[in-house]
C-alpha cells in the first residue's frame, strides 16, 4: 500500500506552520510494486473514503465535523492535500489544539476502493489551564499583562479568560467568556466583567469603571459587524488638587447603559505597514434608552487609503471624524467626549491637547475631524534589507484637524463652518518601527502650525507608541 506522509513530502509539509504546493515534487520515486497505485493517485480522480481524528480528549467531535467536511469533496491527490491543509488551519484557529498533523494514506479494508484515500488528523490538545505574561502597547502608554486561560471549557472551543493589566496610565482586571458558533468561528459571542482605573493627566482626571458587557461579532458579505451592550458604573475624580472647577463639576458617580454597532471593511494587506488596500470603520453608540443617567447619540468613522508607488514607497491618506449629540437636554460627560492631538493623531501637539480647555485642563469636544497624508519609504541605502531593516520605514507626514463643541440649534452649515475654523495642522518627518503586526513606534521631528491659544505643542522631536495612528 502506498502511504503519503510528512517525510515523503518535503516541499509540501503537512505539519508545522506553512504549507507550500509544488506539484512536481509531490511524490518520491515509487517502488516498483507501488507503481500502478501511484499512477492512479497522481493522474486520476480519487475518493476520500474516511477522515479520522486521533488524539481527542475533551473536544466534542461534532465541532470538528464542520471544519473538516470539505476534505470529502476533494477530487484528486493535490486537491486532497490542499483541502487537508485548509482543514488543518481551521482546526488550529479554534485555539483548542497545540499541534495538528495530517496523514494521507490509501484506503484499506473490505470496502476500500482502488482509488480510495483515508485522511487522518493527529491532534494534540492544549492544556486545561494556561498562563501568560506579556507587555502591551496602547496609544502612548505601555502595560504589563498577566493572564489565566481555560481553553475549550465545554469542549466546543469556548474560552474563559482572566486578565490583569498594570500600565503607566491604566490598571484593569477582568473576566471574559468567549463562545464561537460551530462551523463559523467568525461568528462569536463574548461576555465580559471588568474593572478599569485610568488616569488622564491632560484633564487632571481619574476614572474608575466597573462594568459588564455582551458583544456579538459576525461577518456579512464583505463587511464585519459588532453589536455590543455595555453597562458601566463610572466614578470620576480629580487627579490633582490643581484641577480646574470644570473638571471638579464632572466629579462623582454616573451609570451608563449603551448599545453600540460597529461596521468595518478592511482590504489592507497589513494593519501596521499597509502597501495597498483600504479601511473603513463606522461606529455608532446610543446611551440612555436601556437605563442609566447618560443619554447621547455618538457617531464616529475612520477611513484609510493606501497605494504603492515607486521604489517600495507607499502613499497613505487617512480621515477621521465624529459627533456626539446629547439627548434629553443634559450636557455631555467629559468621559464620553472626543479628544484630539498627540503623536497618534495630529502630531506636533501635546497628547489630547487640542480644543476646549479650562485652566489648563482639556475638556474634550462634541465634534471633531482629523486628516493625514503620509509617505512611507524604506530606510536610505536599505540597511538590513530582507531582515531586521524591513521593520523600519522613513515617514513624511502632513496632519490637520479640529475639535470643538457645537450648538445643535444651528444648522449643518453652521456646524461645518465651526469645524473649519481654527484648523490645527503640522508637518514633519521621522522613523517608524513595526512591533509585530499589532503596534508601532514613531520618532518624528514635528513642526506644528495653526496653533491656537491654550493648545499645548511639541515643536521638535516627538515620540509615539500605539496601535491606532492617523
Short mmCIF file of C-alpha atoms in Angstrom, two decimals:
data_model
loop_
_atom_site.label_atom_id
_atom_site.label_comp_id
_atom_site.label_asym_id
_atom_site.label_seq_id
_atom_site.Cartn_x
_atom_site.Cartn_y
_atom_site.Cartn_z
CA UNK A 1 0.00 0.00 0.00
CA UNK A 2 1.22 3.49 -0.83
CA UNK A 3 1.35 5.99 2.00
CA UNK A 4 1.65 9.75 1.71
CA UNK A 5 3.10 11.17 4.91
CA UNK A 6 5.11 14.11 6.16
CA UNK A 7 8.59 12.72 5.46
CA UNK A 8 7.85 11.95 1.81
CA UNK A 9 6.56 15.48 1.15
CA UNK A 10 9.42 17.86 1.96
CA UNK A 11 8.19 20.63 -0.38
CA UNK A 12 4.66 20.19 0.99
CA UNK A 13 4.83 19.64 4.78
CA UNK A 14 1.58 18.55 6.29
CA UNK A 15 2.55 19.66 9.77
CA UNK A 16 4.19 22.77 11.11
CA UNK A 17 3.36 26.37 10.30
CA UNK A 18 3.39 26.58 6.49
CA UNK A 19 2.29 24.58 3.51
CA UNK A 20 3.80 25.12 0.06
CA UNK A 21 2.43 23.49 -3.10
CA UNK A 22 4.88 22.16 -5.66
CA UNK A 23 3.06 19.61 -7.83
CA UNK A 24 6.29 18.40 -9.48
CA UNK A 25 7.66 17.23 -6.13
CA UNK A 26 4.58 15.71 -4.55
CA UNK A 27 5.80 12.12 -4.55
CA UNK A 28 9.04 10.26 -4.06
CA UNK A 29 10.01 7.85 -6.84
CA UNK A 30 7.64 4.94 -6.31
CA UNK A 31 8.68 1.42 -5.54
CA UNK A 32 8.07 -0.96 -8.46
CA UNK A 33 5.25 -2.77 -6.66
CA UNK A 34 3.57 0.59 -5.93
CA UNK A 35 3.83 1.99 -9.44
CA UNK A 36 0.29 1.26 -10.64
CA UNK A 37 -1.23 2.61 -7.42
CA UNK A 38 0.84 5.81 -7.54
CA UNK A 39 -0.17 6.49 -11.14
CA UNK A 40 -3.80 6.28 -10.12
CA UNK A 41 -3.26 8.78 -7.32
CA UNK A 42 -1.35 11.24 -9.46
CA UNK A 43 -3.27 11.15 -12.72
CA UNK A 44 -6.81 10.05 -11.93
CA UNK A 45 -9.63 11.01 -9.65
CA UNK A 46 -9.54 9.81 -6.05
CA UNK A 47 -12.22 9.37 -3.41
CA UNK A 48 -11.70 10.30 0.24
CA UNK A 49 -13.46 7.42 1.99
CA UNK A 50 -12.63 8.15 5.63
CA UNK A 51 -11.46 11.13 7.67
CA UNK A 52 -10.23 10.23 11.14
CA UNK A 53 -9.20 12.42 14.07
CA UNK A 54 -6.84 10.90 16.61
CA UNK A 55 -5.89 12.35 19.98
CA UNK A 56 -9.21 13.83 21.07
CA UNK A 57 -9.81 14.21 24.78
CA UNK A 58 -12.37 16.77 25.90
CA UNK A 59 -13.10 18.21 22.43
CA UNK A 60 -16.51 17.25 21.00
CA UNK A 61 -16.44 15.52 17.61
CA UNK A 62 -19.47 17.42 16.30
CA UNK A 63 -17.49 20.68 16.48
CA UNK A 64 -14.74 19.29 14.25
CA UNK A 65 -17.09 17.93 11.60
CA UNK A 66 -17.74 21.46 10.36
CA UNK A 67 -14.03 22.16 9.98
CA UNK A 68 -13.01 19.04 8.05
CA UNK A 69 -16.08 18.38 5.87
CA UNK A 70 -14.54 19.94 2.74
CA UNK A 71 -11.88 17.20 2.63
CA UNK A 72 -14.54 14.72 1.43
CA UNK A 73 -15.14 16.89 -1.67
CA UNK A 74 -11.55 16.62 -2.95
CA UNK A 75 -11.24 15.07 -6.44
CA UNK A 76 -7.52 14.36 -6.87
CA UNK A 77 -4.44 13.97 -4.74
CA UNK A 78 -3.33 17.60 -4.95
CA UNK A 79 -6.87 18.70 -4.10
CA UNK A 80 -6.88 16.36 -1.11
CA UNK A 81 -3.65 17.89 0.17
CA UNK A 82 -4.86 21.46 -0.32
CA UNK A 83 -8.17 20.85 1.41
CA UNK A 84 -6.42 18.95 4.20
CA UNK A 85 -4.14 21.92 4.75
CA UNK A 86 -7.12 24.29 4.88
CA UNK A 87 -8.85 21.97 7.36
CA UNK A 88 -5.67 21.89 9.47
CA UNK A 89 -5.59 25.69 9.56
CA UNK A 90 -9.26 25.79 10.58
CA UNK A 91 -8.61 23.32 13.39
CA UNK A 92 -5.69 25.37 14.70
CA UNK A 93 -7.78 28.54 14.51
CA UNK A 94 -10.17 27.11 17.09
CA UNK A 95 -7.50 27.53 19.76
CA UNK A 96 -8.11 24.07 21.23
CA UNK A 97 -5.13 22.23 19.67
CA UNK A 98 -1.43 22.82 20.20
CA UNK A 99 -0.43 20.71 17.20
CA UNK A 100 -2.27 19.24 14.21
CA UNK A 101 -0.53 16.80 11.87
CA UNK A 102 -2.01 15.25 8.71
CA UNK A 103 -1.51 11.73 7.36
CA UNK A 104 -2.85 10.74 3.92
CA UNK A 105 -2.96 7.02 3.21
CA UNK A 106 -4.55 4.65 0.73
CA UNK A 107 -7.75 3.03 1.97
CA UNK A 108 -7.67 -0.43 3.46
CA UNK A 109 -10.31 -2.96 4.33
CA UNK A 110 -13.10 -4.79 2.58
CA UNK A 111 -14.79 -1.59 1.42
CA UNK A 112 -11.60 0.03 0.08
CA UNK A 113 -11.82 1.39 -3.44
CA UNK A 114 -8.88 1.18 -5.86
CA UNK A 115 -8.63 4.97 -5.81
CA UNK A 116 -9.74 5.42 -2.19
CA UNK A 117 -7.89 7.52 0.38
CA UNK A 118 -8.06 7.88 4.15
CA UNK A 119 -7.11 11.18 5.78
CA UNK A 120 -6.09 11.20 9.45
CA UNK A 121 -5.64 14.30 11.59
CA UNK A 122 -3.41 13.65 14.60
CA UNK A 123 -4.10 16.36 17.17
CA UNK A 124 -2.60 17.41 20.49
CA UNK A 125 -4.99 19.33 22.72
CA UNK A 126 -3.89 22.37 24.69
CA UNK A 127 -3.71 22.14 28.46
CA UNK A 128 -6.81 22.75 30.55
CA UNK A 129 -5.20 25.76 32.21
CA UNK A 130 -2.60 28.04 30.67
CA UNK A 131 -0.94 31.21 31.91
CA UNK A 132 0.66 34.10 30.11
CA UNK A 133 2.84 37.09 30.82
CA UNK A 134 3.46 39.80 28.26
CA UNK A 135 3.70 43.50 27.68
CA UNK A 136 1.18 45.52 25.72
CA UNK A 137 1.43 48.83 23.88
CA UNK A 138 -1.55 51.18 23.85
CA UNK A 139 -1.87 54.69 22.50
CA UNK A 140 1.24 56.28 24.01
CA UNK A 141 1.23 54.00 27.03
CA UNK A 142 2.59 50.62 28.00
CA UNK A 143 1.41 47.93 30.38
CA UNK A 144 2.27 44.55 31.85
CA UNK A 145 -0.37 41.88 31.35
CA UNK A 146 -0.86 38.68 33.37
CA UNK A 147 -3.44 36.18 32.23
CA UNK A 148 -5.02 32.84 33.08
CA UNK A 149 -6.92 30.99 30.39
CA UNK A 150 -9.18 27.94 30.42
CA UNK A 151 -9.45 26.95 26.74
CA UNK A 152 -12.09 24.60 25.41
CA UNK A 153 -14.05 24.73 28.67
CA UNK A 154 -17.08 22.75 27.46
CA UNK A 155 -15.45 21.01 24.51
CA UNK A 156 -16.67 23.32 21.72
CA UNK A 157 -13.89 25.96 21.59
CA UNK A 158 -15.27 28.06 24.43
CA UNK A 159 -12.70 30.07 26.35
CA UNK A 160 -12.72 31.54 29.85
CA UNK A 161 -10.04 34.18 30.48
CA UNK A 162 -8.95 36.20 33.50
CA UNK A 163 -6.60 39.08 32.80
CA UNK A 164 -4.81 41.62 34.97
CA UNK A 165 -3.10 44.62 33.43
CA UNK A 166 -0.89 47.19 35.13
CA UNK A 167 0.14 50.14 33.00
CA UNK A 168 1.59 53.62 33.02
CA UNK A 169 -1.86 55.25 32.94
CA UNK A 170 -4.31 52.40 33.45
CA UNK A 171 -4.82 49.38 35.71
CA UNK A 172 -7.50 46.82 34.97
CA UNK A 173 -8.69 43.32 35.61
CA UNK A 174 -11.49 41.38 34.04
CA UNK A 175 -13.15 38.04 33.36
CA UNK A 176 -14.37 37.13 29.88
CA UNK A 177 -16.17 34.18 28.30
CA UNK A 178 -15.84 33.54 24.56
CA UNK A 179 -18.19 31.27 22.58
CA UNK A 180 -17.91 30.77 18.78
CA UNK A 181 -20.64 29.33 16.58
CA UNK A 182 -19.66 25.81 15.46
CA UNK A 183 -18.60 25.88 11.82
CA UNK A 184 -18.48 29.69 11.74
CA UNK A 185 -15.67 30.80 14.03
CA UNK A 186 -16.03 34.44 12.90
CA UNK A 187 -19.50 34.48 14.49
CA UNK A 188 -18.94 34.59 18.21
CA UNK A 189 -20.27 35.91 21.48
CA UNK A 190 -18.14 37.44 24.25
CA UNK A 191 -19.30 38.23 27.79
CA UNK A 192 -17.16 40.48 30.00
CA UNK A 193 -16.95 41.64 33.60
CA UNK A 194 -14.28 44.20 34.37
CA UNK A 195 -12.88 46.99 36.48
CA UNK A 196 -10.66 49.65 34.93
CA UNK A 197 -8.91 52.53 36.70
CA UNK A 198 -7.36 55.16 34.44
CA UNK A 199 -5.52 58.45 34.81
CA UNK A 200 -5.88 61.26 32.29
CA UNK A 201 -3.32 63.93 33.18
CA UNK A 202 -4.28 66.17 30.25
CA UNK A 203 -7.64 66.65 32.01
CA UNK A 204 -6.45 66.29 35.65
CA UNK A 205 -8.98 63.46 35.80
CA UNK A 206 -9.05 59.92 37.11
CA UNK A 207 -11.80 57.45 36.30
CA UNK A 208 -12.81 54.06 37.67
CA UNK A 209 -15.18 51.92 35.61
CA UNK A 210 -16.92 48.79 36.84
CA UNK A 211 -19.00 47.14 34.19
CA UNK A 212 -20.39 44.22 32.25
CA UNK A 213 -20.78 43.84 28.51
CA UNK A 214 -22.04 41.43 25.86
CA UNK A 215 -20.54 41.52 22.38
CA UNK A 216 -21.67 39.71 19.22
CA UNK A 217 -19.31 39.57 16.20
CA UNK A 218 -20.33 38.36 12.76
CA UNK A 219 -19.37 38.85 9.08
CA UNK A 220 -21.92 39.92 6.48
CA UNK A 221 -20.71 39.81 2.91
CA UNK A 222 -17.52 41.89 2.69
CA UNK A 223 -18.26 43.63 6.00
CA UNK A 224 -17.67 42.71 9.64
CA UNK A 225 -20.10 43.77 12.34
CA UNK A 226 -20.03 44.05 16.12
CA UNK A 227 -23.15 44.52 18.23
CA UNK A 228 -22.49 45.40 21.85
CA UNK A 229 -24.34 46.26 25.03
CA UNK A 230 -22.42 47.74 27.92
CA UNK A 231 -23.49 48.70 31.41
CA UNK A 232 -20.89 50.57 33.42
CA UNK A 233 -20.77 52.36 36.75
CA UNK A 234 -18.35 55.25 36.39
CA UNK A 235 -16.61 57.09 39.19
CA UNK A 236 -14.85 60.32 38.17
CA UNK A 237 -12.46 62.24 40.42
CA UNK A 238 -9.72 64.84 40.32
CA UNK A 239 -6.19 63.68 39.66
CA UNK A 240 -4.60 66.73 41.29
CA UNK A 241 -5.55 69.47 43.71
CA UNK A 242 -4.95 71.97 40.95
CA UNK A 243 -7.79 70.52 38.84
CA UNK A 244 -9.99 73.18 37.29
CA UNK A 245 -13.52 73.89 38.51
CA UNK A 246 -14.92 72.50 35.24
CA UNK A 247 -13.31 69.12 35.99
CA UNK A 248 -14.43 69.22 39.63
CA UNK A 249 -18.00 69.73 38.42
CA UNK A 250 -17.76 66.47 36.48
CA UNK A 251 -16.60 64.50 39.54
CA UNK A 252 -18.93 61.93 41.04
CA UNK A 253 -20.75 58.78 40.06
CA UNK A 254 -22.73 58.03 36.91
CA UNK A 255 -24.30 54.98 35.30
CA UNK A 256 -24.09 54.41 31.56
CA UNK A 257 -26.03 51.78 29.66
CA UNK A 258 -25.31 51.87 25.94
CA UNK A 259 -25.94 49.93 22.75
CA UNK A 260 -23.34 50.20 20.01
CA UNK A 261 -22.77 48.90 16.49
CA UNK A 262 -19.51 48.82 14.55
CA UNK A 263 -19.21 48.15 10.82
CA UNK A 264 -15.81 47.63 9.24
CA UNK A 265 -14.41 46.82 5.81
CA UNK A 266 -10.68 46.11 5.70
CA UNK A 267 -8.89 45.14 2.48
CA UNK A 268 -5.40 46.19 3.62
CA UNK A 269 -2.56 43.69 3.38
CA UNK A 270 -1.20 44.80 6.79
CA UNK A 271 -2.64 46.69 9.74
CA UNK A 272 0.64 48.48 10.57
CA UNK A 273 2.54 48.95 7.28
CA UNK A 274 -0.09 48.53 4.57
CA UNK A 275 1.10 48.95 1.00
CA UNK A 276 -2.31 48.56 -0.62
CA UNK A 277 -5.98 48.35 0.24
CA UNK A 278 -8.41 50.42 2.26
CA UNK A 279 -10.08 50.52 5.67
CA UNK A 280 -13.49 51.90 6.54
CA UNK A 281 -14.89 51.74 10.06
CA UNK A 282 -18.15 53.25 11.30
CA UNK A 283 -19.13 53.19 14.97
CA UNK A 284 -22.49 54.19 16.44
CA UNK A 285 -23.36 54.35 20.14
CA UNK A 286 -26.72 55.10 21.75
CA UNK A 287 -26.82 55.59 25.52
CA UNK A 288 -29.78 56.13 27.83
CA UNK A 289 -32.52 54.07 26.20
CA UNK A 290 -31.62 50.94 28.18
CA UNK A 291 -31.20 52.74 31.50
CA UNK A 292 -28.57 54.83 33.20
CA UNK A 293 -28.24 58.58 33.56
CA UNK A 294 -26.05 59.21 30.49
CA UNK A 295 -28.06 59.93 27.34
CA UNK A 296 -26.45 60.65 23.98
CA UNK A 297 -26.01 59.53 20.39
CA UNK A 298 -22.40 59.23 19.26
CA UNK A 299 -21.12 58.60 15.73
CA UNK A 300 -17.55 58.37 14.50
CA UNK A 301 -15.78 56.98 11.45
CA UNK A 302 -12.31 56.13 10.18
CA UNK A 303 -11.18 55.94 6.54
CA UNK A 304 -7.74 54.96 5.24
CA UNK A 305 -6.50 54.52 1.66
CA UNK A 306 -3.10 53.11 0.68
CA UNK A 307 -1.30 52.99 -2.65
CA UNK A 308 2.11 51.61 -3.55
CA UNK A 309 4.37 53.96 -5.52
CA UNK A 310 7.87 53.53 -6.95
CA UNK A 311 10.90 52.11 -5.07
CA UNK A 312 8.74 50.37 -2.43
CA UNK A 313 7.31 53.68 -1.23
CA UNK A 314 3.67 53.92 -0.12
CA UNK A 315 1.30 56.89 -0.10
CA UNK A 316 -1.34 56.72 2.63
CA UNK A 317 -4.28 59.04 3.29
CA UNK A 318 -6.45 58.94 6.46
CA UNK A 319 -9.58 60.75 7.58
CA UNK A 320 -11.29 60.57 10.98
CA UNK A 321 -14.42 62.31 12.18
CA UNK A 322 -17.12 62.14 14.83
CA UNK A 323 -20.04 63.85 16.50
CA UNK A 324 -21.72 63.46 19.89
CA UNK A 325 -25.28 64.70 20.38
CA UNK A 326 -26.63 64.84 23.97
CA UNK A 327 -30.21 63.64 24.41
CA UNK A 328 -32.77 64.99 26.86
CA UNK A 329 -31.25 68.43 27.29
CA UNK A 330 -28.50 67.34 29.68
CA UNK A 331 -24.85 68.19 28.96
CA UNK A 332 -22.40 65.56 27.79
CA UNK A 333 -19.95 63.95 30.21
CA UNK A 334 -16.22 64.62 29.98
CA UNK A 335 -15.66 60.83 29.78
CA UNK A 336 -17.80 60.49 26.63
CA UNK A 337 -16.37 63.36 24.55
CA UNK A 338 -13.77 63.17 21.79
CA UNK A 339 -10.12 64.15 22.27
CA UNK A 340 -7.56 65.14 19.68
CA UNK A 341 -3.85 65.82 19.44
CA UNK A 342 -0.64 63.97 20.12
CA UNK A 343 1.76 61.57 18.37
CA UNK A 344 -1.05 59.20 17.37
CA UNK A 345 -3.32 61.81 15.75
CA UNK A 346 -2.36 65.43 14.97
CA UNK A 347 1.38 65.22 15.51
CA UNK A 348 3.28 68.18 16.89
CA UNK A 349 0.68 68.83 19.58
CA UNK A 350 0.56 67.52 23.14
CA UNK A 351 -1.43 64.41 23.96
CA UNK A 352 -5.15 65.29 23.64
CA UNK A 353 -4.30 69.00 24.00
CA UNK A 354 -6.40 70.49 21.20
CA UNK A 355 -9.77 72.12 21.75
CA UNK A 356 -11.86 73.35 24.69
CA UNK A 357 -9.95 73.74 27.95
CA UNK A 358 -10.30 75.33 31.36
CA UNK A 359 -7.37 76.47 33.49
CA UNK A 360 -5.04 74.16 31.58
CA UNK A 361 -7.32 71.10 31.74
CA UNK A 362 -8.57 69.83 28.38
CA UNK A 363 -12.29 69.04 28.43
CA UNK A 364 -12.76 67.32 25.06
CA UNK A 365 -15.28 68.23 22.40
CA UNK A 366 -18.54 67.02 20.89
CA UNK A 367 -17.37 67.13 17.27
CA UNK A 368 -14.04 66.66 15.53
CA UNK A 369 -12.28 65.80 12.32
CA UNK A 370 -8.69 64.92 11.51
CA UNK A 371 -6.89 64.11 8.27
CA UNK A 372 -3.44 62.87 7.39
CA UNK A 373 -1.30 62.38 4.31
CA UNK A 374 1.74 60.14 4.69
CA UNK A 375 4.61 58.96 2.53
CA UNK A 376 6.42 55.83 3.76
CA UNK A 377 9.72 54.79 2.19
CA UNK A 378 12.39 52.21 3.05
CA UNK A 379 15.38 53.39 5.05
CA UNK A 380 18.05 55.18 3.00
CA UNK A 381 20.52 52.71 1.41
CA UNK A 382 18.26 49.82 2.60
CA UNK A 383 20.30 48.53 5.59
CA UNK A 384 19.16 45.11 6.77
CA UNK A 385 17.05 44.52 3.65
CA UNK A 386 15.14 41.26 3.88
CA UNK A 387 15.57 41.12 7.65
CA UNK A 388 15.59 43.49 10.61
CA UNK A 389 15.73 46.55 8.36
CA UNK A 390 12.28 45.77 6.95
CA UNK A 391 10.75 46.60 10.34
CA UNK A 392 11.62 50.27 9.79
CA UNK A 393 10.19 52.92 7.49
CA UNK A 394 11.04 56.53 6.81
CA UNK A 395 7.96 58.68 7.36
CA UNK A 396 6.93 62.06 5.90
CA UNK A 397 3.58 63.45 7.03
CA UNK A 398 1.09 66.29 6.85
CA UNK A 399 -1.68 66.28 9.52
CA UNK A 400 -4.62 68.59 10.17
CA UNK A 401 -7.71 68.62 12.39
CA UNK A 402 -10.06 70.46 14.69
CA UNK A 403 -12.09 69.74 17.83
CA UNK A 404 -14.93 71.87 19.16
CA UNK A 405 -18.41 71.95 20.69
CA UNK A 406 -21.45 72.58 18.52
CA UNK A 407 -24.71 74.42 19.08
CA UNK A 408 -27.26 71.84 17.95
CA UNK A 409 -29.88 74.54 17.50
CA UNK A 410 -27.94 75.69 14.44
CA UNK A 411 -27.97 74.00 11.07
CA UNK A 412 -25.39 71.76 9.37
CA UNK A 413 -23.83 74.70 7.53
CA UNK A 414 -23.02 76.45 10.81
CA UNK A 415 -21.55 73.22 12.18
CA UNK A 416 -19.28 72.78 9.16
CA UNK A 417 -18.21 76.41 9.38
CA UNK A 418 -17.22 76.00 13.02
CA UNK A 419 -15.27 72.82 12.30
CA UNK A 420 -13.43 74.68 9.52
CA UNK A 421 -12.34 77.47 11.85
CA UNK A 422 -9.05 77.48 13.73
CA UNK A 423 -7.65 74.39 11.98
CA UNK A 424 -4.52 73.00 13.59
CA UNK A 425 -2.03 71.37 11.26
CA UNK A 426 1.52 70.11 11.27
CA UNK A 427 4.15 68.55 9.06
CA UNK A 428 7.38 66.69 9.60
CA UNK A 429 9.39 63.52 9.11
CA UNK A 430 10.65 60.62 11.16
CA UNK A 431 11.31 56.90 11.60
CA UNK A 432 8.61 54.25 12.18
CA UNK A 433 9.24 50.83 13.75
CA UNK A 434 6.76 47.98 13.42
CA UNK A 435 6.15 45.81 16.52
CA UNK A 436 4.74 42.57 15.17
CA UNK A 437 1.52 43.29 13.32
CA UNK A 438 -0.30 44.97 16.19
CA UNK A 439 1.59 48.14 17.16
CA UNK A 440 4.23 50.59 16.08
CA UNK A 441 6.67 53.17 17.42
CA UNK A 442 7.30 56.58 15.85
CA UNK A 443 10.10 59.08 16.36
CA UNK A 444 9.26 62.25 14.42
CA UNK A 445 10.50 65.79 14.02
CA UNK A 446 7.31 67.89 14.02
CA UNK A 447 6.52 71.48 13.02
CA UNK A 448 3.10 72.46 14.47
CA UNK A 449 1.12 75.17 12.67
CA UNK A 450 -2.22 76.88 13.23
CA UNK A 451 -1.65 76.87 16.98
CA UNK A 452 -4.49 78.42 19.00
CA UNK A 453 -4.48 79.92 22.45
CA UNK A 454 -4.43 77.17 25.07
CA UNK A 455 -3.02 74.47 22.78
CA UNK A 456 -0.01 72.59 24.08
CA UNK A 457 2.56 71.95 21.37
CA UNK A 458 5.59 69.74 20.86
CA UNK A 459 7.82 71.68 18.48
CA UNK A 460 10.67 69.37 17.55
CA UNK A 461 11.21 65.69 18.35
CA UNK A 462 8.12 63.72 19.42
CA UNK A 463 7.90 60.04 20.34
CA UNK A 464 4.74 57.99 19.94
CA UNK A 465 3.66 54.39 20.55
CA UNK A 466 0.28 52.87 19.80
CA UNK A 467 -1.99 50.61 17.83
CA UNK A 468 -4.05 53.24 16.02
CA UNK A 469 -2.45 56.13 14.14
CA UNK A 470 -3.89 58.86 11.94
#
